[in-house]
Short mmCIF file of C-alpha atoms and ligand atoms in Angstrom, two decimals:
data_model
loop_
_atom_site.label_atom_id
_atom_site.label_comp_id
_atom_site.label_asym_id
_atom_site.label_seq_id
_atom_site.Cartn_x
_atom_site.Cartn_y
_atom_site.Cartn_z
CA UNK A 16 14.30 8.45 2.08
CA UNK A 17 14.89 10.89 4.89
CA UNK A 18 17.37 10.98 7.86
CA UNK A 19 16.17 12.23 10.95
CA UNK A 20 18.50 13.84 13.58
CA UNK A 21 17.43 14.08 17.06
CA UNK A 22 14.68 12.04 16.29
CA UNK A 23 12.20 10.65 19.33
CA UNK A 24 11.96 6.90 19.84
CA UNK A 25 9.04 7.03 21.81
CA UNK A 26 6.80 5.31 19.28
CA UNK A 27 9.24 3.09 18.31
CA UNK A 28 9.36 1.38 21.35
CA UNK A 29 6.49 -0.07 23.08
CA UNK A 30 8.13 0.14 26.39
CA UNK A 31 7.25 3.86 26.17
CA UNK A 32 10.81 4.61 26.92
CA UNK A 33 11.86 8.48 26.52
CA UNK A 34 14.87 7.68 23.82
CA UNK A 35 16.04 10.43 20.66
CA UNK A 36 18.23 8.63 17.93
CA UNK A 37 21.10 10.69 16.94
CA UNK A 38 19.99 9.55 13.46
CA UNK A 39 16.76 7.78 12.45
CA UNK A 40 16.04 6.42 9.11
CA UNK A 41 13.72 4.05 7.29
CA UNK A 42 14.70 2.68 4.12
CA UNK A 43 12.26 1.71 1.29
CA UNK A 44 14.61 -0.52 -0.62
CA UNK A 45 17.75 -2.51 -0.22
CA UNK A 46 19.38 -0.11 -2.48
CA UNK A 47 18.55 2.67 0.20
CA UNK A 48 19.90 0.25 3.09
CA UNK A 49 23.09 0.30 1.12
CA UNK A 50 23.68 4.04 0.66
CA UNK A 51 23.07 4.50 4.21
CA UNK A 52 25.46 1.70 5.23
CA UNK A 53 27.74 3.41 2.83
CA UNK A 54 28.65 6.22 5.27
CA UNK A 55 29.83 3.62 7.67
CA UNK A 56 28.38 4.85 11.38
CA UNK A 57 29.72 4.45 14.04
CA UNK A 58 27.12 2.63 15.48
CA UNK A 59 23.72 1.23 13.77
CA UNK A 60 20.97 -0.03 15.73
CA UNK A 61 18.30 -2.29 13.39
CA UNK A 62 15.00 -2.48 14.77
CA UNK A 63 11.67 -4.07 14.04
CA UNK A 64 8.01 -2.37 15.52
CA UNK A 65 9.95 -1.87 18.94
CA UNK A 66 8.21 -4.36 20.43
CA UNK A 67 10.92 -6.20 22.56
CA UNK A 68 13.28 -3.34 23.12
CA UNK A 69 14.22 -1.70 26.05
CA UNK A 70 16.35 1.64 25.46
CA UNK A 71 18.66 2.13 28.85
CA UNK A 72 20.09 5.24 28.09
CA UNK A 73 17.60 8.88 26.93
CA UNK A 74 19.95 9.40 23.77
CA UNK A 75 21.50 6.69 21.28
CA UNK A 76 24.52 7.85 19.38
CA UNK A 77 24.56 6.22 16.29
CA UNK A 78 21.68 5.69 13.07
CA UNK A 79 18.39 3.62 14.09
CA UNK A 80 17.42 1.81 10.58
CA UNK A 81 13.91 0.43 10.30
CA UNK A 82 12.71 -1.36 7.35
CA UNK A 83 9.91 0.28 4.95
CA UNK A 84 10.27 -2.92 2.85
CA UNK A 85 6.38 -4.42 3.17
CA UNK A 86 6.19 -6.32 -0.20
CA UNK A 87 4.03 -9.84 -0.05
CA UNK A 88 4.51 -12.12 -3.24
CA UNK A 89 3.51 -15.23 -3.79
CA UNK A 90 6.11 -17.39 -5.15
CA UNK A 91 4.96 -20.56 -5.85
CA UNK A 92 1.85 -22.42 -4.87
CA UNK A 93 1.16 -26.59 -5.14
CA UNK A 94 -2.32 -28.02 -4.20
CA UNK A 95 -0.86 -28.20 -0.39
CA UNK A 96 0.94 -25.34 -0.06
CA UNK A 97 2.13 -22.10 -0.74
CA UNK A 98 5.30 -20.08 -0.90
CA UNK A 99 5.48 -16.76 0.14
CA UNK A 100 8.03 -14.05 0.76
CA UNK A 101 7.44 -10.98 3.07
CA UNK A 102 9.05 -7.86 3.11
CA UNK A 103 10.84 -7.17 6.57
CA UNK A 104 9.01 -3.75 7.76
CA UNK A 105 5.60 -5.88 7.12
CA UNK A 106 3.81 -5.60 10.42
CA UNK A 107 3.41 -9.42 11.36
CA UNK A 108 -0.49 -9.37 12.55
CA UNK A 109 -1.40 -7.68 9.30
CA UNK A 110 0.18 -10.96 7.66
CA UNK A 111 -1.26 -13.36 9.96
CA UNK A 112 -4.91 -11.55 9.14
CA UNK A 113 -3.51 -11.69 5.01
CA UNK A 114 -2.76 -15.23 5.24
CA UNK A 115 -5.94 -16.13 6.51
CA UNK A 116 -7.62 -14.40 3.70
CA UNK A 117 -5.94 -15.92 1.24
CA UNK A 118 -6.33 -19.40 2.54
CA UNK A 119 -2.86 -19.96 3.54
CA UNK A 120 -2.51 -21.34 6.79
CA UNK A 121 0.00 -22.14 10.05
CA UNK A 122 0.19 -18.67 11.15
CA UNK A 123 -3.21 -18.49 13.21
CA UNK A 124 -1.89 -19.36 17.08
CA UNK A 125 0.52 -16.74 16.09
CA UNK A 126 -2.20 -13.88 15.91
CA UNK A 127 -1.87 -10.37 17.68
CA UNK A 128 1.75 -10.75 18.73
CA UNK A 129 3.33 -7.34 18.11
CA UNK A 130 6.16 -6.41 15.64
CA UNK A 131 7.07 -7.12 11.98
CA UNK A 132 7.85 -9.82 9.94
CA UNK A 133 11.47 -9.19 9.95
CA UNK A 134 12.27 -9.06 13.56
CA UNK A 135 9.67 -12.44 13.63
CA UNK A 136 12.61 -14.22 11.67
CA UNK A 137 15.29 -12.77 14.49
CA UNK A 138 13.43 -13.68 17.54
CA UNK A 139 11.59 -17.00 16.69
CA UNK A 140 8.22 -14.98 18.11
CA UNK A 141 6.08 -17.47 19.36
CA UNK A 142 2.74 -18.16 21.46
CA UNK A 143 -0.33 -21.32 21.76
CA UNK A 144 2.09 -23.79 20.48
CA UNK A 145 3.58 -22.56 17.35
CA UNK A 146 6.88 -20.38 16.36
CA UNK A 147 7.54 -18.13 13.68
CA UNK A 148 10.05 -20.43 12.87
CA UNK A 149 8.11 -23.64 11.97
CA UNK A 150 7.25 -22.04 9.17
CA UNK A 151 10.32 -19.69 7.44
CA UNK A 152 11.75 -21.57 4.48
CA UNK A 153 14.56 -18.73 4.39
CA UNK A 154 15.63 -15.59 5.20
CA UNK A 155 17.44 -12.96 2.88
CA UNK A 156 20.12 -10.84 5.18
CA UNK A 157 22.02 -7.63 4.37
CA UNK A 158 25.47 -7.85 6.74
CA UNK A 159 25.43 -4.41 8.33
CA UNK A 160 29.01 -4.59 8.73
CA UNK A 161 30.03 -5.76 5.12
CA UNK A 162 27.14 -4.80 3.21
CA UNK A 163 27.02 -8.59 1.51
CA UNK A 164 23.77 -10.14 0.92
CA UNK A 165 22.84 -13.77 2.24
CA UNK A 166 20.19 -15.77 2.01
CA UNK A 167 20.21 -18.12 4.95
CA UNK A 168 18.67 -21.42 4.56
CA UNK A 169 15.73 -23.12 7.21
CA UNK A 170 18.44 -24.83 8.70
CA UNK A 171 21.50 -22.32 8.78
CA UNK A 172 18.44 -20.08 10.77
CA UNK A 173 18.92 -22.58 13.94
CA UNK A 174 15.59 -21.81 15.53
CA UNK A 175 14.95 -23.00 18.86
CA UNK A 176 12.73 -21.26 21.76
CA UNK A 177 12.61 -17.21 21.11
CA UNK A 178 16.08 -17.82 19.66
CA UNK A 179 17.90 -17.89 16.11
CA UNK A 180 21.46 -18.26 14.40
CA UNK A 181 20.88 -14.16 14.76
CA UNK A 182 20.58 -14.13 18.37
CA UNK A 183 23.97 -16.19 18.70
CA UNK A 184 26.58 -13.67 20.01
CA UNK A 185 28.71 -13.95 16.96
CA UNK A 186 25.62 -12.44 14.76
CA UNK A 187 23.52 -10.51 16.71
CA UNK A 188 22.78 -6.70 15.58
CA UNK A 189 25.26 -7.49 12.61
CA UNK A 190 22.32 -8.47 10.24
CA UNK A 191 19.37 -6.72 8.27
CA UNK A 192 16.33 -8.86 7.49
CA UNK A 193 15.50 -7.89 3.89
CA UNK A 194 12.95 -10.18 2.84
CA UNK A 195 10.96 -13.85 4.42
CA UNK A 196 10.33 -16.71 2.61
CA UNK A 197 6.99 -18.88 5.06
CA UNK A 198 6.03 -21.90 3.50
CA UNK A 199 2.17 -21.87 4.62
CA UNK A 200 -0.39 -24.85 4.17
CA UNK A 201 -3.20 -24.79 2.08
CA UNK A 202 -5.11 -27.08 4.14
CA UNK A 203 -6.54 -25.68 7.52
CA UNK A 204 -4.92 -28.49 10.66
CA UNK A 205 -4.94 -26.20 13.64
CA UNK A 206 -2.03 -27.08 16.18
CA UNK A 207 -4.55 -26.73 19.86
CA UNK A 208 -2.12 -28.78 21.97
CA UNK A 209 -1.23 -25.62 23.95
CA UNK A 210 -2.78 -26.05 27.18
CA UNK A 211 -4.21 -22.32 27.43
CA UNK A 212 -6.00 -23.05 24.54
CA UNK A 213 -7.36 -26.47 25.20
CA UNK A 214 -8.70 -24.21 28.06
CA UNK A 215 -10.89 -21.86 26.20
CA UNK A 216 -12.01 -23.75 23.76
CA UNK A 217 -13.35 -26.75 26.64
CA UNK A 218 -15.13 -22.98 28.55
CA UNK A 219 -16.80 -21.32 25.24
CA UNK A 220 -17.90 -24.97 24.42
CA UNK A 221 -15.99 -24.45 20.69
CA UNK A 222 -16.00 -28.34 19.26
CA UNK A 223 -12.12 -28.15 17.31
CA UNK A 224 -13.71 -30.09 14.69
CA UNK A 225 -15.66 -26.96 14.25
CA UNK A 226 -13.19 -24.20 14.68
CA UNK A 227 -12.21 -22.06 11.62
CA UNK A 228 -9.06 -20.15 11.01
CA UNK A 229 -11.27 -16.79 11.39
CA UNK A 230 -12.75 -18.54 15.02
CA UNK A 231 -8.98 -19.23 16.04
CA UNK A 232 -7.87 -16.20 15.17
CA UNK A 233 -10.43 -14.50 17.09
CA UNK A 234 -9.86 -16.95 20.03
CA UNK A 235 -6.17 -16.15 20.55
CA UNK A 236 -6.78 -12.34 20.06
CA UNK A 237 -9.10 -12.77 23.02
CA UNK A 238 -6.78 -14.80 25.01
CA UNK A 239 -3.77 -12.08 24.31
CA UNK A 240 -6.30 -9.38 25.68
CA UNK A 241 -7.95 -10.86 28.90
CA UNK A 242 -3.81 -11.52 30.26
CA UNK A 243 -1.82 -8.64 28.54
CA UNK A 244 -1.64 -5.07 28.58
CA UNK A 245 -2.06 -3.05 25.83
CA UNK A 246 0.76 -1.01 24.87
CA UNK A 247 -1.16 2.12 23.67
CA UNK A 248 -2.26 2.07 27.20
CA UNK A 249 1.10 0.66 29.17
CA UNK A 250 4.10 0.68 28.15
CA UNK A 251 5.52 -3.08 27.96
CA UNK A 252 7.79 -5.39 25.55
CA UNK A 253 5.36 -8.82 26.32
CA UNK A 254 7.44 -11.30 27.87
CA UNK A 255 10.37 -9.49 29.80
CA UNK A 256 12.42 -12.94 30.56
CA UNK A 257 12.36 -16.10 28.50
CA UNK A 258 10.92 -19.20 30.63
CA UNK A 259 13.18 -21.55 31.52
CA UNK A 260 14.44 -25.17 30.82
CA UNK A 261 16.14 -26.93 33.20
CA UNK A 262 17.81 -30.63 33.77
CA UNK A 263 15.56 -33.60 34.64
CA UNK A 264 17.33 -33.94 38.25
CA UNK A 265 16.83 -29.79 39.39
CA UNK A 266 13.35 -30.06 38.06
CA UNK A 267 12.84 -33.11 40.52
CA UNK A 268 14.48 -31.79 42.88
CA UNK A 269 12.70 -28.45 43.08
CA UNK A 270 9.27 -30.25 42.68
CA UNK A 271 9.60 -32.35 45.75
CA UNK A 272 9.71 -28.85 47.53
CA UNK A 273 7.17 -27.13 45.19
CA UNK A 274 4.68 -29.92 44.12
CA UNK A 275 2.46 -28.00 42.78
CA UNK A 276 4.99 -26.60 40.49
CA UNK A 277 3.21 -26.11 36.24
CA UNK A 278 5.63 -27.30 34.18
CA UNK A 279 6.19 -28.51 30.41
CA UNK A 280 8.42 -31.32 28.84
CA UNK A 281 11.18 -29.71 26.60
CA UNK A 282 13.94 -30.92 24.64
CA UNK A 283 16.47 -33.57 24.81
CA UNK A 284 14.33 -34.40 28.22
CA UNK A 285 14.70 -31.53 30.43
CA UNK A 286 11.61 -29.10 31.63
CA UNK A 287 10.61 -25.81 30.75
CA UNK A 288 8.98 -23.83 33.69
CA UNK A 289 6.76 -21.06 33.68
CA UNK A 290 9.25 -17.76 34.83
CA UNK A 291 5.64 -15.82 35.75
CA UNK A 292 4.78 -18.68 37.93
CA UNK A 293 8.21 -18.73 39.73
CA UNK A 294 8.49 -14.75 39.71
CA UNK A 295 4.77 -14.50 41.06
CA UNK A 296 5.96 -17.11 43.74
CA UNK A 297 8.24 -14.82 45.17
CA UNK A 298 5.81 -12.21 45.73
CA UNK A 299 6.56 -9.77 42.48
CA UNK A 300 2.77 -9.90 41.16
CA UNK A 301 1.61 -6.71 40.67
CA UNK A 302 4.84 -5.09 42.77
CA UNK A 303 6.29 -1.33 41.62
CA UNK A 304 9.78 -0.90 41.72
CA UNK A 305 9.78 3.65 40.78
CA UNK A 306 7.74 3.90 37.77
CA UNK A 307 8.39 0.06 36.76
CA UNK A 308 6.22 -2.97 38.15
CA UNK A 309 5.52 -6.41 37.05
CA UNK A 310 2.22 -7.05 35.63
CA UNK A 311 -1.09 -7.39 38.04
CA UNK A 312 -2.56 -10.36 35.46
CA UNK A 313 0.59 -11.88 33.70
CA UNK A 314 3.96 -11.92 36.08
CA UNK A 315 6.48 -12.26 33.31
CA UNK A 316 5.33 -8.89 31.59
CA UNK A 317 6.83 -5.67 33.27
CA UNK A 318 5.50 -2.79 32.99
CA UNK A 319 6.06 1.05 32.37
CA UNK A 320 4.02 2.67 35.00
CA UNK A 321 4.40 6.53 33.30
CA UNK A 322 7.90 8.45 32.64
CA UNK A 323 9.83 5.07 33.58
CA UNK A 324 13.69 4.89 32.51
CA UNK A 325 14.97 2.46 30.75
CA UNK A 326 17.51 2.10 33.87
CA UNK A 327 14.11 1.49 36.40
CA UNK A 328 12.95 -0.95 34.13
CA UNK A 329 16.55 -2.69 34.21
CA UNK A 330 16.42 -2.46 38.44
CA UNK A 331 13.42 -4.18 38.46
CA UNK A 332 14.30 -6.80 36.18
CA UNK A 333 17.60 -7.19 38.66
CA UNK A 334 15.44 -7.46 41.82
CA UNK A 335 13.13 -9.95 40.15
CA UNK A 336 16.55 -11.87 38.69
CA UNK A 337 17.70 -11.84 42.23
CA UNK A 338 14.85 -13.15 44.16
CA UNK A 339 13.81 -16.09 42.00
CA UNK A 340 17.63 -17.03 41.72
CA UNK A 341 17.81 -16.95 45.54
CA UNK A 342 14.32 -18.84 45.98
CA UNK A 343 14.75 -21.38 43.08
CA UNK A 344 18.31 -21.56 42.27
CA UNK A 345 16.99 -19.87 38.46
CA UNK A 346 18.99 -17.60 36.84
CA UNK A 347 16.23 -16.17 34.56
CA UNK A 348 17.01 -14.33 30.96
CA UNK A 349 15.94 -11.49 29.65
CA UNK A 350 14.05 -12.28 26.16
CA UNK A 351 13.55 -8.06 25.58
CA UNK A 352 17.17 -6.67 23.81
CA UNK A 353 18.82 -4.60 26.15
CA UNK A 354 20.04 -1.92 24.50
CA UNK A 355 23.10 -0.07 26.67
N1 EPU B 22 1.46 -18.20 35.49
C1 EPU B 22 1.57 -17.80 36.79
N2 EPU B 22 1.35 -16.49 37.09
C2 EPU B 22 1.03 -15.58 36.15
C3 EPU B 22 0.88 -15.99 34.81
C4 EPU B 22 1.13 -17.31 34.49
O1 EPU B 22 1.85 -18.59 37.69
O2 EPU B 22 0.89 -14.39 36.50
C5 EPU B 22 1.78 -19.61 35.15
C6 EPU B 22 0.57 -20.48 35.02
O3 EPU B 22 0.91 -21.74 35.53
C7 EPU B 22 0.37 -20.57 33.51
C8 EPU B 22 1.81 -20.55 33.04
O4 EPU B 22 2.46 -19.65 33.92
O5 EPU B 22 -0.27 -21.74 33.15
C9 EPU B 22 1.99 -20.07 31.60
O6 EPU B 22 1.39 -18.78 31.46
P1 EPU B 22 0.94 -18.25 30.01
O7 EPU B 22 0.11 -19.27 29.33
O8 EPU B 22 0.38 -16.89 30.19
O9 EPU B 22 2.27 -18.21 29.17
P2 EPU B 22 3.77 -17.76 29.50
O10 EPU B 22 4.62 -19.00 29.57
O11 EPU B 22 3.85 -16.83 30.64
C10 EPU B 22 4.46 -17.72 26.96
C11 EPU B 22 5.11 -16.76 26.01
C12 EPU B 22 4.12 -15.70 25.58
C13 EPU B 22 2.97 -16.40 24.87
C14 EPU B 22 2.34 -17.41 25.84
C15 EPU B 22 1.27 -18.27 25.19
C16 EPU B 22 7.48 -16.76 26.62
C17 EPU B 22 8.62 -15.98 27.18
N3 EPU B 22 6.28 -16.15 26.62
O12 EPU B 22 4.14 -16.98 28.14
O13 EPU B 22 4.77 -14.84 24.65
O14 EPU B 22 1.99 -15.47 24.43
O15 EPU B 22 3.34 -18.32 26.34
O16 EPU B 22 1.86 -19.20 24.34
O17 EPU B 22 7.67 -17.88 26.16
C18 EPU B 22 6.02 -12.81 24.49
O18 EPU B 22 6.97 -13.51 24.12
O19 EPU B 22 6.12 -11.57 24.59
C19 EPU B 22 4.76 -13.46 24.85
C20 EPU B 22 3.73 -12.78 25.32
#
């Protein structure tokens, strides 16, 4: 294991965000994690393929960790289903494309999404229907503050939309994913509820009774590719802002001015609303703020036009904030980590 000083962030962070680490290390082994926890730093930042990060400032003074750890085991199979536990640092589309391989199924819809398996656990990734979360029977933590291992149960995870028990403010950043536990079915039962996919499959003429994991896993790439950029290409983190869910009486309220208004039923009643719908309302499609601008085929993706700072990025995401809050009465949320 190596530490890096001065090290360049740039590929760690699809954002394309000019950022050097003070210190920069990956560790291969829990063991490792531990020795270089053991120094205590002043500050540690954990992160996953970079994927939903935006860096605000060129230099972060502290030690980057990133996890090395890409073990797969199988740990127990029945006729139905099987067990299996994932290093953190395994990239998460080269386990959906595993699990297909190997006949173990649930992770298809999820297909393409950037970033690795342990950051999957943090942020509930999801897409077509399905979240990361639907299928984690556990999750084995390393405290970054204590050191102490814990292996947090399904349940203790709290998963809800793009959020987890380590997204609460009382655990976030404090928390190493070491290993995964998905419990994955045997038996192929695609989820193709999700609207956008109902879509394509009705245009390509694809019967579902006919669909195989391979043809959905092909279908979502496609989907992913037509609407978002490619990050080799344009800097971007997906989905700046989270959509959001709102009470039964706003979302009437705002539909009897906006009847045309897409929207989807959520928990406990209320409505979730498309954020690139209302930030495309206001005008944003397409629209530069510097080197920043909000994506010309998906609204709720901003992008890095060339050389943007993290601090252009973060003015544009205050304009867009500020004009759907004074249009709809939303206060939208970031879903990329900030990191001042
Ligand atoms: N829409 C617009 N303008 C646009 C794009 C979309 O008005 O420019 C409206 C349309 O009504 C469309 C609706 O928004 O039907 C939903 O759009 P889309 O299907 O593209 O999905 P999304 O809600 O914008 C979410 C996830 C994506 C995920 C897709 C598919 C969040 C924050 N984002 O986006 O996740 O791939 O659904 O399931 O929930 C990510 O998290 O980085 C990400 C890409």
């Amino acid at each position: 294991m190596t530490i890096l000083k001065d090290y360049p962030l740039l590929r760690h962070n699809t954002f394309g965000i000019a950022c050097e680490a003070e210190r920069y290390a990956e560790y291969g082994s829990e063991e490792e994690l531990r020795q270089l926890l053991a120094e205590r730093p002043k500050r540690v930042l954990h992160i996953g393929g970079g994927s939903n990060l935006l860096f605000l400032k060129p230099r972060f003074e502290g030690l980057v960790l990133h996890s090395g750890i890409r073990t797969v085991e199988l740990l127990s199979e029945t006729e139905g289903e099987a067990l299996v536990r994932v290093g953190g640092g395994y990239v998460w589309d080269d386990l959906v494309s595993l699990a297909i391989s190997r006949g173990w199924h649930g992770l298809e819809n999820l297909s393409l999404i950037p970033g690795e398996a342990g950051a999957a656990a943090v942020q509930n990734i999801g897409a077509y229907g399905r979240e990361a979360g639907d299928f984690i029977e556990e999750v084995e933590g390393l405290s970054l503050e204590t050191l102490q291992s814990r292996t947090f149960s399904r349940s203790e995870c709290a998963y809800s939309y793009r959020s987890s028990l380590f997204k609460t403010p009382r655990e976030r950043g404090r928390w190493a994913v070491i290993r995964v536990t998905f419990r994955l079915s045997k038996r192929f039962a695609p989820r193709l509820d999700h609207g956008g996919l109902q879509r394509e499959l009705r245009l390509r003429g694809i019967a579902e009774a006919s669909l195989t994991p391979e043809g959905l896993r092909s279908l979502v790439i496609e989907i992913r590719r037509s609407k978002l950029p490619d990050a080799a290409v344009t800097g971007n983190a997906g989905s700046f802002f989270k959509n959001p869910v709102v009470g039964r009486a706003q979302f009437e309220r705002l539909r009897s001015e906006y009847p045309e208004l897409p929207h989807y039923e959520a928990e406990e009643g209320r409505v979730k609303l498309p954020a690139a719908w209302l930030i495309e309302q206001c005008g944003w499609k397409g629209r530069a703020l510097g080197k920043a601008a909000v994506h010309s085929r998906q609204a709720l993706v901003l992008v890095n036009l060339g050389g943007a700072t993290g601090e252009e990025v973060l003015a544009l995401c205050r304009a867009v904030q500020a004009d759907v809050s004074k249009r709809f009465g939303i206060a939208l949320e970031p879903e990329v980590n900030i990191i001042a």
